[in-house]
Coordinates of C-alpha atoms (C1' of nucleotides) in Angstrom, one line a residue:
Chain O
M1 CA 22.6 9.1 29.6
A2 CA 19.1 7.8 28.8
A3 CA 21.0 7.4 25.6
V4 CA 18.2 5.8 23.1
N5 CA 19.9 3.0 22.1
L6 CA 18.8 2.5 18.1
E7 CA 21.8 0.8 16.6
G8 CA 20.3 -1.6 14.1
A9 CA 17.2 0.3 13.9
M10 CA 18.4 1.7 10.6
G11 CA 17.9 -0.4 7.8
D12 CA 21.4 -0.4 7.1
G13 CA 23.1 -1.8 3.7
L14 CA 21.8 -0.4 0.5
S15 CA 18.6 1.6 0.0
D16 CA 17.6 4.3 -2.3
A17 CA 15.9 5.5 0.5
K18 CA 16.8 8.9 1.7
V19 CA 18.7 9.5 4.6
H20 CA 15.9 11.3 6.5
D21 CA 13.7 8.8 5.5
Q22 CA 15.3 6.1 7.7
V23 CA 15.9 8.4 10.5
Y24 CA 12.7 9.0 10.8
D25 CA 11.6 5.6 10.4
A26 CA 14.2 4.8 13.6
L27 CA 12.7 7.5 15.8
A28 CA 9.4 6.7 14.8
D29 CA 9.6 3.1 15.8
A30 CA 11.3 3.7 18.6
L31 CA 8.5 5.9 20.0
I32 CA 6.2 4.1 19.1
K33 CA 7.3 0.9 20.8
G34 CA 7.8 3.0 23.8
Q35 CA 11.6 2.8 24.1
I36 CA 11.9 6.3 24.6
P37 CA 10.2 7.4 27.7
P38 CA 8.4 11.1 28.2
L39 CA 10.2 13.8 28.9
N40 CA 13.5 12.2 27.4
P41 CA 15.4 14.7 25.9
V42 CA 16.8 14.4 22.6
S43 CA 19.7 16.2 20.8
L44 CA 20.5 16.5 17.0
R45 CA 23.9 16.1 17.2
T46 CA 23.8 13.1 19.6
L47 CA 20.8 11.6 17.6
A48 CA 23.1 12.0 14.4
A49 CA 26.3 10.6 16.2
N50 CA 24.2 7.7 17.6
L51 CA 23.1 6.9 14.0
G52 CA 26.1 7.2 12.1
V53 CA 24.4 10.4 9.9
S54 CA 25.2 14.3 9.6
P55 CA 23.1 16.5 11.9
M56 CA 21.4 17.6 9.0
P57 CA 18.7 14.3 8.1
V58 CA 18.2 14.4 11.8
R59 CA 16.6 17.9 11.6
E60 CA 14.3 16.9 9.1
A61 CA 13.1 13.8 10.3
V62 CA 12.6 15.3 13.9
R63 CA 10.6 18.4 12.2
R64 CA 8.4 15.5 11.0
L65 CA 8.2 14.3 14.0
I66 CA 7.5 17.6 15.9
A67 CA 4.7 18.1 13.3
E68 CA 3.1 15.2 14.8
N69 CA 2.7 16.0 18.2
A70 CA 5.6 13.2 18.5
L71 CA 8.4 15.0 19.9
E72 CA 8.4 18.7 20.9
L73 CA 9.9 22.2 21.8
Q74 CA 10.3 22.9 25.1
A75 CA 8.7 26.5 25.3
S76 CA 11.8 27.9 26.7
N77 CA 12.8 27.4 23.4
K78 CA 15.7 25.0 23.5
R79 CA 16.2 21.5 23.9
L80 CA 13.9 18.6 22.2
R81 CA 12.2 16.1 23.7
V82 CA 9.2 13.3 24.6
P83 CA 5.9 15.6 25.1
D84 CA 4.4 14.6 28.5
L85 CA 0.8 13.8 28.5
T86 CA -2.0 16.0 30.4
E87 CA -5.0 14.2 31.2
K88 CA -6.7 16.0 29.4
R89 CA -4.6 15.1 26.4
V90 CA -5.3 11.7 27.1
L91 CA -8.8 11.7 26.8
Q92 CA -8.7 13.4 23.0
L93 CA -6.3 11.0 22.1
M94 CA -9.3 8.0 23.6
K95 CA -11.6 10.0 21.7
A96 CA -9.7 10.1 18.7
R97 CA -8.4 6.7 18.3
E98 CA -11.9 5.6 19.2
W99 CA -12.8 7.4 16.2
V100 CA -10.4 6.4 13.5
E101 CA -9.0 2.8 14.4
P102 CA -13.1 1.7 14.7
E103 CA -13.0 3.4 11.2
L104 CA -10.6 1.5 9.8
A105 CA -11.1 -1.8 10.9
A106 CA -14.5 -1.6 9.6
L107 CA -13.7 -0.7 5.9
A108 CA -10.7 -3.5 6.2
T109 CA -13.4 -6.1 6.7
P110 CA -14.7 -6.7 3.2
L111 CA -10.9 -6.1 2.0
M112 CA -9.8 -8.7 4.8
T113 CA -7.9 -11.6 2.9
R114 CA -7.7 -15.0 4.2
D115 CA -4.0 -14.7 4.2
A116 CA -4.1 -11.0 6.5
I117 CA -6.0 -13.2 8.9
R118 CA -3.4 -15.9 8.9
R119 CA -1.1 -13.0 10.0
L120 CA -3.3 -11.9 12.4
R121 CA -3.9 -15.2 14.3
D122 CA -0.2 -15.6 14.6
D123 CA 0.2 -12.0 15.7
D124 CA -2.3 -12.9 18.7
T125 CA -0.6 -16.3 19.3
K126 CA 2.6 -14.2 19.8
L127 CA 0.9 -11.8 22.1
M128 CA -0.3 -14.3 24.1
K129 CA 2.9 -15.6 24.5
A130 CA 4.5 -12.8 25.2
L131 CA 1.9 -11.6 27.7
S132 CA 2.3 -14.9 29.7
S133 CA 6.2 -14.8 30.1
G134 CA 5.8 -10.8 30.9
D135 CA 7.4 -9.9 28.0
V136 CA 6.7 -5.9 27.7
G137 CA 8.4 -5.1 24.2
G138 CA 6.8 -9.0 22.8
Y139 CA 3.6 -7.8 23.4
M140 CA 4.0 -4.1 22.4
Q141 CA 5.5 -5.5 19.1
A142 CA 2.8 -8.3 18.6
N143 CA 0.1 -5.7 19.5
Q144 CA 1.2 -3.1 16.7
D145 CA 1.7 -5.4 14.5
F146 CA -1.8 -7.0 14.4
H147 CA -3.0 -3.5 14.7
F148 CA -1.7 -2.3 11.8
C149 CA -1.8 -5.6 9.8
I150 CA -5.8 -4.5 10.1
Y151 CA -5.3 -0.7 9.1
S152 CA -3.1 -1.6 6.0
C153 CA -6.3 -3.6 4.7
A154 CA -8.4 -0.9 4.9
D155 CA -7.0 1.1 1.9
A156 CA -7.3 4.6 3.4
D157 CA -4.2 6.3 3.4
L158 CA -5.5 9.3 5.5
F159 CA -6.9 7.2 8.2
Y160 CA -3.7 5.3 8.3
D161 CA -1.9 8.3 8.6
M162 CA -4.1 9.2 11.7
A163 CA -3.5 6.3 13.4
R164 CA 0.1 6.2 12.9
T165 CA 0.4 9.8 14.6
L166 CA -2.0 8.9 17.7
W167 CA -0.2 5.3 18.2
L168 CA 3.3 7.8 18.4
Q169 CA 2.3 10.4 20.9
V170 CA 0.8 7.1 23.3
G171 CA 3.9 4.8 22.6
P172 CA 6.1 6.5 25.2
F173 CA 3.3 5.9 27.8
M174 CA 2.5 2.3 27.2
R175 CA 6.0 1.2 28.3
V176 CA 4.9 3.5 31.2
V177 CA 1.4 1.9 32.1
F178 CA 3.2 -1.6 31.9
G179 CA 5.5 -0.6 34.2
R180 CA 3.0 1.1 36.5
L181 CA 0.2 -2.3 36.5
G182 CA 2.8 -5.1 34.9
T183 CA 1.5 -7.1 31.5
V184 CA -0.9 -9.2 33.7
Q185 CA -4.1 -6.5 34.2
L186 CA -4.3 -6.6 30.6
P187 CA -7.4 -5.7 29.0
K188 CA -9.1 -8.9 28.3
D189 CA -7.9 -8.5 24.3
H190 CA -10.8 -8.8 22.2
H191 CA -8.6 -9.6 18.9
Q192 CA -10.4 -13.1 19.0
D193 CA -13.8 -11.1 18.6
M194 CA -12.3 -9.0 15.9
I195 CA -10.7 -11.8 13.8
A196 CA -14.0 -14.0 14.1
A197 CA -16.2 -10.7 12.7
F198 CA -13.7 -10.6 9.8
E199 CA -14.1 -14.0 8.9
R200 CA -17.8 -13.4 9.4
G201 CA -17.4 -10.1 7.5
D202 CA -19.4 -8.3 9.9
A203 CA -17.6 -5.2 9.5
E204 CA -19.9 -3.7 12.4
A205 CA -18.8 -6.5 15.0
A206 CA -15.2 -5.4 13.7
R207 CA -15.9 -1.6 15.0
A208 CA -17.2 -2.6 18.0
S209 CA -14.7 -5.1 18.8
M210 CA -12.4 -2.8 17.8
Q211 CA -13.5 0.1 20.1
A212 CA -13.7 -1.8 23.1
D213 CA -10.0 -2.9 22.6
V214 CA -8.7 1.2 22.4
R215 CA -11.0 2.0 24.6
E216 CA -9.7 -0.6 27.5
G217 CA -6.1 -0.4 26.8
M218 CA -6.6 4.0 27.2
A219 CA -8.5 3.3 30.1
M220 CA -6.0 1.9 31.8
M221 CA -3.5 4.5 30.6
L222 CA -5.8 7.5 31.8
D223 CA -5.8 5.5 35.2
V224 CA -2.2 5.7 35.0
I225 CA -1.9 9.4 34.8
R226 CA -4.3 10.3 37.0
T227 CA -2.8 8.3 39.8
R228 CA 1.1 9.4 39.2
A229 CA 2.7 11.9 41.4
E230 CA 2.8 15.0 39.9
P231 CA 5.3 14.9 36.6
E232 CA 8.2 15.7 37.6
P233 CA 7.9 17.8 41.4
K234 CA 10.8 19.8 41.2
R235 CA 13.2 16.7 41.1
R236 CA 16.7 17.6 42.1
R237 CA 19.8 15.4 41.5
V238 CA 19.5 12.4 40.4
R239 CA 22.8 10.5 41.1
Chain L
M1 CA 5.2 30.8 -14.2
A2 CA 2.9 29.9 -11.4
A3 CA 5.2 31.7 -8.7
V4 CA 3.1 32.1 -5.6
N5 CA 2.9 35.5 -4.8
L6 CA 3.9 35.5 -1.2
E7 CA 4.9 39.2 0.0
G8 CA 3.8 40.7 2.6
A9 CA 2.3 37.5 3.8
M10 CA 5.6 36.8 6.3
G11 CA 5.1 38.9 9.3
D12 CA 7.8 41.3 8.7
G13 CA 9.4 43.5 11.2
L14 CA 10.5 42.3 14.9
S15 CA 9.7 38.8 15.9
D16 CA 11.5 36.5 18.0
A17 CA 9.4 34.0 16.1
K18 CA 11.8 31.3 14.7
V19 CA 12.2 31.9 10.4
H20 CA 11.3 28.6 9.8
D21 CA 7.9 29.0 11.2
Q22 CA 7.7 32.6 9.6
V23 CA 7.8 30.2 6.4
Y24 CA 5.4 27.8 7.4
D25 CA 2.9 30.0 8.6
A26 CA 3.0 31.7 5.4
L27 CA 2.8 28.4 3.4
A28 CA 0.1 26.9 5.2
D29 CA -1.7 30.5 4.8
A30 CA -1.3 30.8 1.2
L31 CA -2.3 26.7 0.9
I32 CA -5.7 27.0 3.2
K33 CA -6.8 30.3 1.4
G34 CA -6.0 27.8 -1.7
Q35 CA -3.8 30.8 -3.1
I36 CA -1.9 27.5 -4.6
P37 CA -3.6 25.4 -6.9
P38 CA -3.6 21.3 -6.8
L39 CA -0.4 20.2 -8.7
N40 CA 1.0 23.5 -8.4
P41 CA 4.8 22.5 -8.4
V42 CA 7.0 24.3 -5.8
S43 CA 10.5 24.7 -5.4
L44 CA 12.5 25.0 -2.4
R45 CA 14.6 27.8 -3.6
T46 CA 12.6 29.6 -5.5
L47 CA 10.4 30.1 -2.2
A48 CA 13.6 31.4 -0.3
A49 CA 14.4 33.9 -2.9
N50 CA 10.7 34.8 -2.5
L51 CA 10.4 35.2 1.2
G52 CA 14.1 36.3 1.3
V53 CA 15.5 34.2 3.4
S54 CA 17.8 31.2 2.7
P55 CA 16.0 27.6 1.7
M56 CA 17.3 26.6 5.3
P57 CA 14.5 27.1 7.0
V58 CA 12.1 26.7 3.6
R59 CA 13.4 23.3 3.6
E60 CA 11.8 22.7 7.5
A61 CA 8.6 24.3 7.3
V62 CA 8.2 22.1 3.9
R63 CA 9.1 19.2 5.4
R64 CA 6.2 20.0 8.1
L65 CA 3.7 20.4 5.7
I66 CA 5.0 17.1 4.0
A67 CA 3.7 15.5 7.0
E68 CA 0.6 16.9 7.2
N69 CA 0.0 16.0 3.5
A70 CA -0.3 19.6 2.6
L71 CA 2.4 19.4 0.1
E72 CA 4.1 16.2 -1.5
L73 CA 7.0 14.9 -3.2
Q74 CA 6.3 13.6 -6.5
A75 CA 6.9 9.8 -6.8
S76 CA 9.7 10.2 -9.0
N77 CA 11.8 11.2 -5.8
K78 CA 12.2 14.9 -7.3
R79 CA 10.1 17.6 -7.6
L80 CA 7.8 19.3 -4.5
R81 CA 3.9 19.8 -5.6
V82 CA 0.8 20.4 -4.0
P83 CA -1.2 17.0 -3.8
D84 CA -3.9 16.4 -5.8
L85 CA -7.0 15.1 -4.7
T86 CA -8.9 11.7 -6.0
E87 CA -12.4 10.9 -5.0
K88 CA -11.2 8.1 -2.7
R89 CA -9.3 11.0 -0.2
V90 CA -12.0 13.5 -0.9
L91 CA -14.5 10.8 1.0
Q92 CA -11.6 10.3 3.6
L93 CA -11.5 13.8 4.1
M94 CA -14.9 14.2 4.5
K95 CA -15.5 11.4 7.1
A96 CA -12.6 12.8 9.1
R97 CA -13.8 16.6 8.9
E98 CA -17.3 15.2 9.7
W99 CA -16.0 13.9 12.8
V100 CA -14.3 15.9 14.3
E101 CA -15.1 19.6 13.9
P102 CA -18.8 18.9 14.6
E103 CA -16.6 17.5 18.0
L104 CA -14.8 20.8 18.0
A105 CA -18.1 23.0 18.0
A106 CA -19.4 20.5 20.5
L107 CA -17.0 20.9 22.7
A108 CA -16.7 24.5 22.0
T109 CA -20.0 25.2 22.9
P110 CA -19.5 25.8 27.1
L111 CA -16.8 27.8 26.7
M112 CA -18.1 30.6 24.6
T113 CA -17.8 33.4 25.4
R114 CA -20.1 36.7 24.8
D115 CA -17.1 38.3 22.9
A116 CA -16.6 35.0 20.7
I117 CA -20.2 35.1 19.6
R118 CA -20.0 38.9 18.6
R119 CA -16.9 37.8 16.4
L120 CA -18.7 34.7 15.0
R121 CA -21.3 37.2 14.3
D122 CA -19.3 39.7 12.7
D123 CA -17.8 37.2 10.6
D124 CA -20.7 35.4 9.1
T125 CA -21.6 39.1 8.2
K126 CA -18.7 39.7 6.2
L127 CA -19.3 36.0 4.8
M128 CA -22.2 37.6 3.1
K129 CA -20.8 40.5 2.1
A130 CA -18.4 38.9 0.2
L131 CA -21.2 35.9 -1.0
S132 CA -23.2 38.8 -2.4
S133 CA -20.3 40.3 -4.1
G134 CA -18.8 36.9 -5.5
D135 CA -15.8 37.6 -3.8
V136 CA -14.0 34.3 -3.7
G137 CA -11.1 35.5 -1.5
G138 CA -13.2 37.7 1.1
Y139 CA -15.9 34.4 1.5
M140 CA -13.0 31.9 2.3
Q141 CA -11.5 34.1 5.2
A142 CA -14.4 34.9 6.4
N143 CA -15.7 31.2 6.7
Q144 CA -11.8 30.9 7.7
D145 CA -12.1 32.7 10.8
F146 CA -15.6 32.1 11.6
H147 CA -14.6 28.1 11.8
F148 CA -11.4 28.3 13.8
C149 CA -12.9 30.7 16.2
I150 CA -15.2 28.2 17.1
Y151 CA -12.1 25.5 17.2
S152 CA -9.9 27.9 19.0
C153 CA -12.5 28.3 21.9
A154 CA -13.1 24.2 21.8
D155 CA -9.8 24.3 24.2
A156 CA -8.4 20.8 22.2
D157 CA -5.4 20.9 21.1
L158 CA -5.5 17.8 19.7
F159 CA -8.4 17.9 17.8
Y160 CA -7.4 21.7 16.8
D161 CA -4.4 20.6 14.7
M162 CA -6.5 17.8 13.5
A163 CA -9.4 20.2 11.7
R164 CA -6.1 22.6 10.7
T165 CA -4.2 19.6 9.0
L166 CA -7.3 18.6 6.9
W167 CA -8.3 22.4 6.2
L168 CA -5.0 22.3 4.7
Q169 CA -5.4 19.7 2.6
V170 CA -8.5 20.9 1.5
G171 CA -7.9 24.3 0.9
P172 CA -6.4 24.4 -2.7
F173 CA -9.3 22.8 -3.8
M174 CA -11.8 24.9 -2.4
R175 CA -10.8 27.7 -5.0
V176 CA -10.8 24.9 -7.7
V177 CA -14.6 24.6 -6.6
F178 CA -15.6 28.2 -6.7
G179 CA -14.0 28.7 -10.0
R180 CA -16.5 25.1 -11.1
L181 CA -19.5 26.9 -9.2
G182 CA -19.5 30.4 -8.8
T183 CA -20.1 32.0 -4.9
V184 CA -23.6 31.4 -5.5
Q185 CA -24.7 27.9 -5.4
L186 CA -22.9 27.8 -2.2
P187 CA -24.7 25.8 0.6
K188 CA -27.2 27.0 2.5
D189 CA -25.2 28.2 5.4
H190 CA -25.5 26.7 8.8
H191 CA -23.6 29.3 10.9
Q192 CA -26.9 31.3 11.7
D193 CA -27.9 27.9 13.3
M194 CA -25.1 27.7 14.6
I195 CA -24.4 31.0 16.7
A196 CA -28.1 29.9 17.7
A197 CA -27.0 26.9 19.6
F198 CA -23.9 28.5 21.0
E199 CA -26.4 30.7 22.5
R200 CA -28.9 28.1 24.0
G201 CA -25.5 26.4 24.9
D202 CA -27.0 23.2 23.3
A203 CA -24.1 21.6 22.3
E204 CA -25.6 18.8 19.9
A205 CA -27.6 21.6 17.9
A206 CA -24.1 22.7 17.1
R207 CA -22.8 19.7 16.5
A208 CA -25.5 18.9 14.3
S209 CA -24.9 22.3 12.7
M210 CA -21.7 22.0 12.1
Q211 CA -22.0 18.3 10.4
A212 CA -24.6 19.7 7.6
D213 CA -22.1 22.7 7.0
V214 CA -19.1 20.5 6.5
R215 CA -20.7 17.9 4.6
E216 CA -22.3 20.0 2.4
G217 CA -19.5 22.1 1.6
M218 CA -17.2 18.1 0.8
A219 CA -20.5 17.4 -0.7
M220 CA -20.3 20.0 -3.4
M221 CA -16.3 19.5 -3.1
L222 CA -16.9 15.2 -4.0
D223 CA -19.0 16.7 -7.0
V224 CA -16.4 18.8 -8.7
I225 CA -13.4 16.1 -8.2
R226 CA -15.8 13.7 -10.2
T227 CA -16.9 15.5 -13.1
R228 CA -14.0 17.2 -14.0
A229 CA -11.4 16.0 -17.1
E230 CA -9.5 13.5 -15.7
P231 CA -6.3 15.2 -14.1
E232 CA -3.4 15.9 -16.0
P233 CA -4.1 14.4 -19.4
K234 CA -0.9 14.0 -20.6
R235 CA -0.7 18.0 -20.7
R236 CA 1.7 18.9 -23.5
R237 CA 3.8 22.7 -23.5
V238 CA 1.6 25.4 -21.8
R239 CA 3.3 28.4 -24.2
Chain E
dG1 C1' 5.5 20.6 -38.2
dT2 C1' 7.1 16.0 -35.5
dA3 C1' 9.8 12.7 -33.1
dC4 C1' 14.4 12.4 -31.5
dC5 C1' 18.7 13.7 -29.1
dT6 C1' 22.1 16.5 -26.5
dA7 C1' 23.5 19.9 -22.9
dT8 C1' 22.2 23.2 -19.3
dA9 C1' 19.9 24.8 -15.7
dT10 C1' 17.4 23.5 -11.6
dT11 C1' 16.1 20.5 -8.7
dG12 C1' 15.9 18.0 -3.7
dT13 C1' 19.7 16.1 -0.1
dG14 C1' 23.5 15.9 2.8
dA15 C1' 27.4 18.2 5.1
dT16 C1' 30.0 21.8 7.5
dC17 C1' 30.4 26.0 9.4
dA18 C1' 29.4 30.2 12.4
dC19 C1' 27.0 32.1 16.0
dA20 C1' 23.2 33.4 19.6
dT21 C1' 20.8 31.7 23.5
dG22 C1' 20.3 28.9 27.4
dA23 C1' 21.7 24.4 30.2
dG24 C1' 24.5 22.4 33.3
dC25 C1' 28.2 22.3 37.0
dA26 C1' 31.7 24.0 39.2
dA27 C1' 33.6 27.2 42.7
dG28 C1' 32.8 30.6 46.1
dA29 C1' 30.1 32.9 50.2
dG30 C1' 27.3 33.0 53.8
Chain V
dC1 C1' 25.2 22.2 54.2
dT2 C1' 22.9 25.7 50.8
dC3 C1' 22.7 29.0 47.8
dT4 C1' 24.4 32.5 44.6
dT5 C1' 27.5 33.2 40.6
dG6 C1' 30.6 32.8 37.2
dC7 C1' 31.9 30.2 33.8
dT8 C1' 32.5 26.3 29.9
dC9 C1' 30.1 23.6 26.9
dA10 C1' 26.1 21.5 23.8
dT11 C1' 22.2 23.1 21.9
dG12 C1' 18.6 24.7 17.8
dT13 C1' 18.7 27.5 14.1
dG14 C1' 20.8 29.6 9.8
dA15 C1' 23.6 30.5 5.8
dT16 C1' 26.7 28.0 2.4
dC17 C1' 28.6 24.9 -0.5
dA18 C1' 28.9 20.5 -3.1
dC19 C1' 26.5 16.9 -5.5
dA20 C1' 23.8 13.4 -8.1
dA21 C1' 19.7 13.1 -10.8
dT22 C1' 16.3 14.9 -13.2
dA23 C1' 13.6 18.0 -16.0
dT24 C1' 13.6 21.7 -19.4
dA25 C1' 15.0 23.9 -23.5
dG26 C1' 17.6 24.0 -27.8
dG27 C1' 18.8 21.9 -32.0
dT28 C1' 18.9 18.1 -35.5
dA29 C1' 17.5 14.5 -38.5
dC30 C1' 13.2 13.1 -40.9

DNA sequence: GTACCTATATTGTGATCACATGAGCAAGAG
DNA sequence: CTCTTGCTCATGTGATCACAATATAGGTAC
C-alpha cells in the first residue's frame, strides 16, 4: 500500500551506468516530483522488487539519499521514510534556496546561449498550459525543467548539487501545497522577467527575479506547513 | 603505501551505533583533519581491513561521502580517491562558506550560553598555543572545535550539515596549505572579535567576523591552488 | 636503459544468506 | 467495544561469494 509506482522510471535497455545510479535517479526523480508523500514508508526489498533489482544497489542509492536528507531513518532505528518538514526546517530551506538559486541565476546570465533561452520559453509555455488546465504533474515538471535549465548553464557544480539537494527535500511537499491550495493561487511567476534579464545580460535582475520566485513559492509552503493540522495526531486505523 | 592510519579512530567498545556510521565518522574525521591528502587512492577492502570490519559497512560509508563530494570515483569508473580541487571549485567553496558559516554565527549569537563561550575561549587558547609551537594537527583540531562549537549552538540542522559538508571538501587541502605556507603566516584570527560579539549579543558583528575569518582562510587556499604546479603532471613511478 | 606486452592481483559492483529487532496483526480478557 | 498480550512477518544491517574490468608488476625485445 502506498507503494510507489516507479515503473518506467529507470532507464531500461542498454546502459553502462551502474545499477545503483539508475535506482538513485529513479528515486530522486520521484521525490523531486512529489510522487512520494512525506512520512511515506519506504522499504529496501519492496523498492528492489518494484525495480526488478536486488536489494543491494537500492541500499546504496538510499544511503546516498539519506546523506542528502531526502530520506530518513526513523529514530527507532528501523524503518525508512520520507522526512517530514517542520516550520524551522522550512525556514532554513527557504533561506538556503534564496541564496543558491539566485546565485546560480546570476552566474548563468553571461553563459546563457540563445538555444537555452529558447528552451526556457518553451518550458514556460508548457508551465502556463499545465497551470491553466490544473495539471499539477505537468506544472511541476515544467517548473523543474525551467529552473534546472538555468542552473546547468551556470557551470557551477557545487551550487548545482546544492540546489538539487534542496529540491529533493522540498519536492515531497510541493504536491501537498498544491493539494491544499490548488494550482490557481500560484504566485505571479517571475519567469518572464528572468528570461528578459537573461536576454539583456542583466545578472542582477536575473538574481532578483529568481529570489522573488523562490521566496514566493516557499512562502506558500511555509503557510501550508503553519496552518496544517498537527502532523499525524496519533491517527488510528486507516481502513 | 599511503595507507591511511585510522587506528583508534573508531569508537571501539560498546556502542549501539551502526558500524557503517562509525566507519563514516572515522573517515569523515580523517578527511576534515586533512589526514588523507588529495588524490590519495582509497580502497574498500583495505579500509575494511584497517578498521577490522567487513567491506559492507565501508561501502555504505563511502557512498555517503561520495554523495557529499568528500570522495570521488575516478572517471575511468574504477578506483576511489580523495577529489582534487580546481580553482573554480575553490571559488565556489569559498562563496558557499562565506554564506553559511556567517549565517550560522548570526543564528548562534542569541543562543550562546555562558558555558559555550567559555569553551570558545578554551579552544582559542589551544589554537594559539598550537600555532606558536607549529603544531599543525593541534591547530586544525582547535580551529574545528571552535567553529563547530558555534555552529552547534545555532540550532539549524540544515545549515550545520552544509557547513560540515563544505569542511569535508576543504579538509584535505588545509594540510596542503599549511605544508606550503607553514603555520606562521596564518591570517589574523578573528576569533577574539567573534567571542566579543557573542558576549555583546551582536549578531551582525559575529557574522562579519566569521565572514572575514572564512574569507582569509579560503584566500590562502586559493593562492596555494593557483600557484601550485600542475596537479599530477604525468608522474611516473614513485619508488 | 627504454618501450611494449602479458599475466597476476586488486578493485568496485551485484547477489544471496544469516541475524537481531521492531512493527503489525490476531486472538483473548475485561 | 476497548485494551492488552502474544506471535508472525518484514525490516535494516552485516558478512560472504562471484564476476567483469582495470591497474600493476614482471618479463621480453630492442
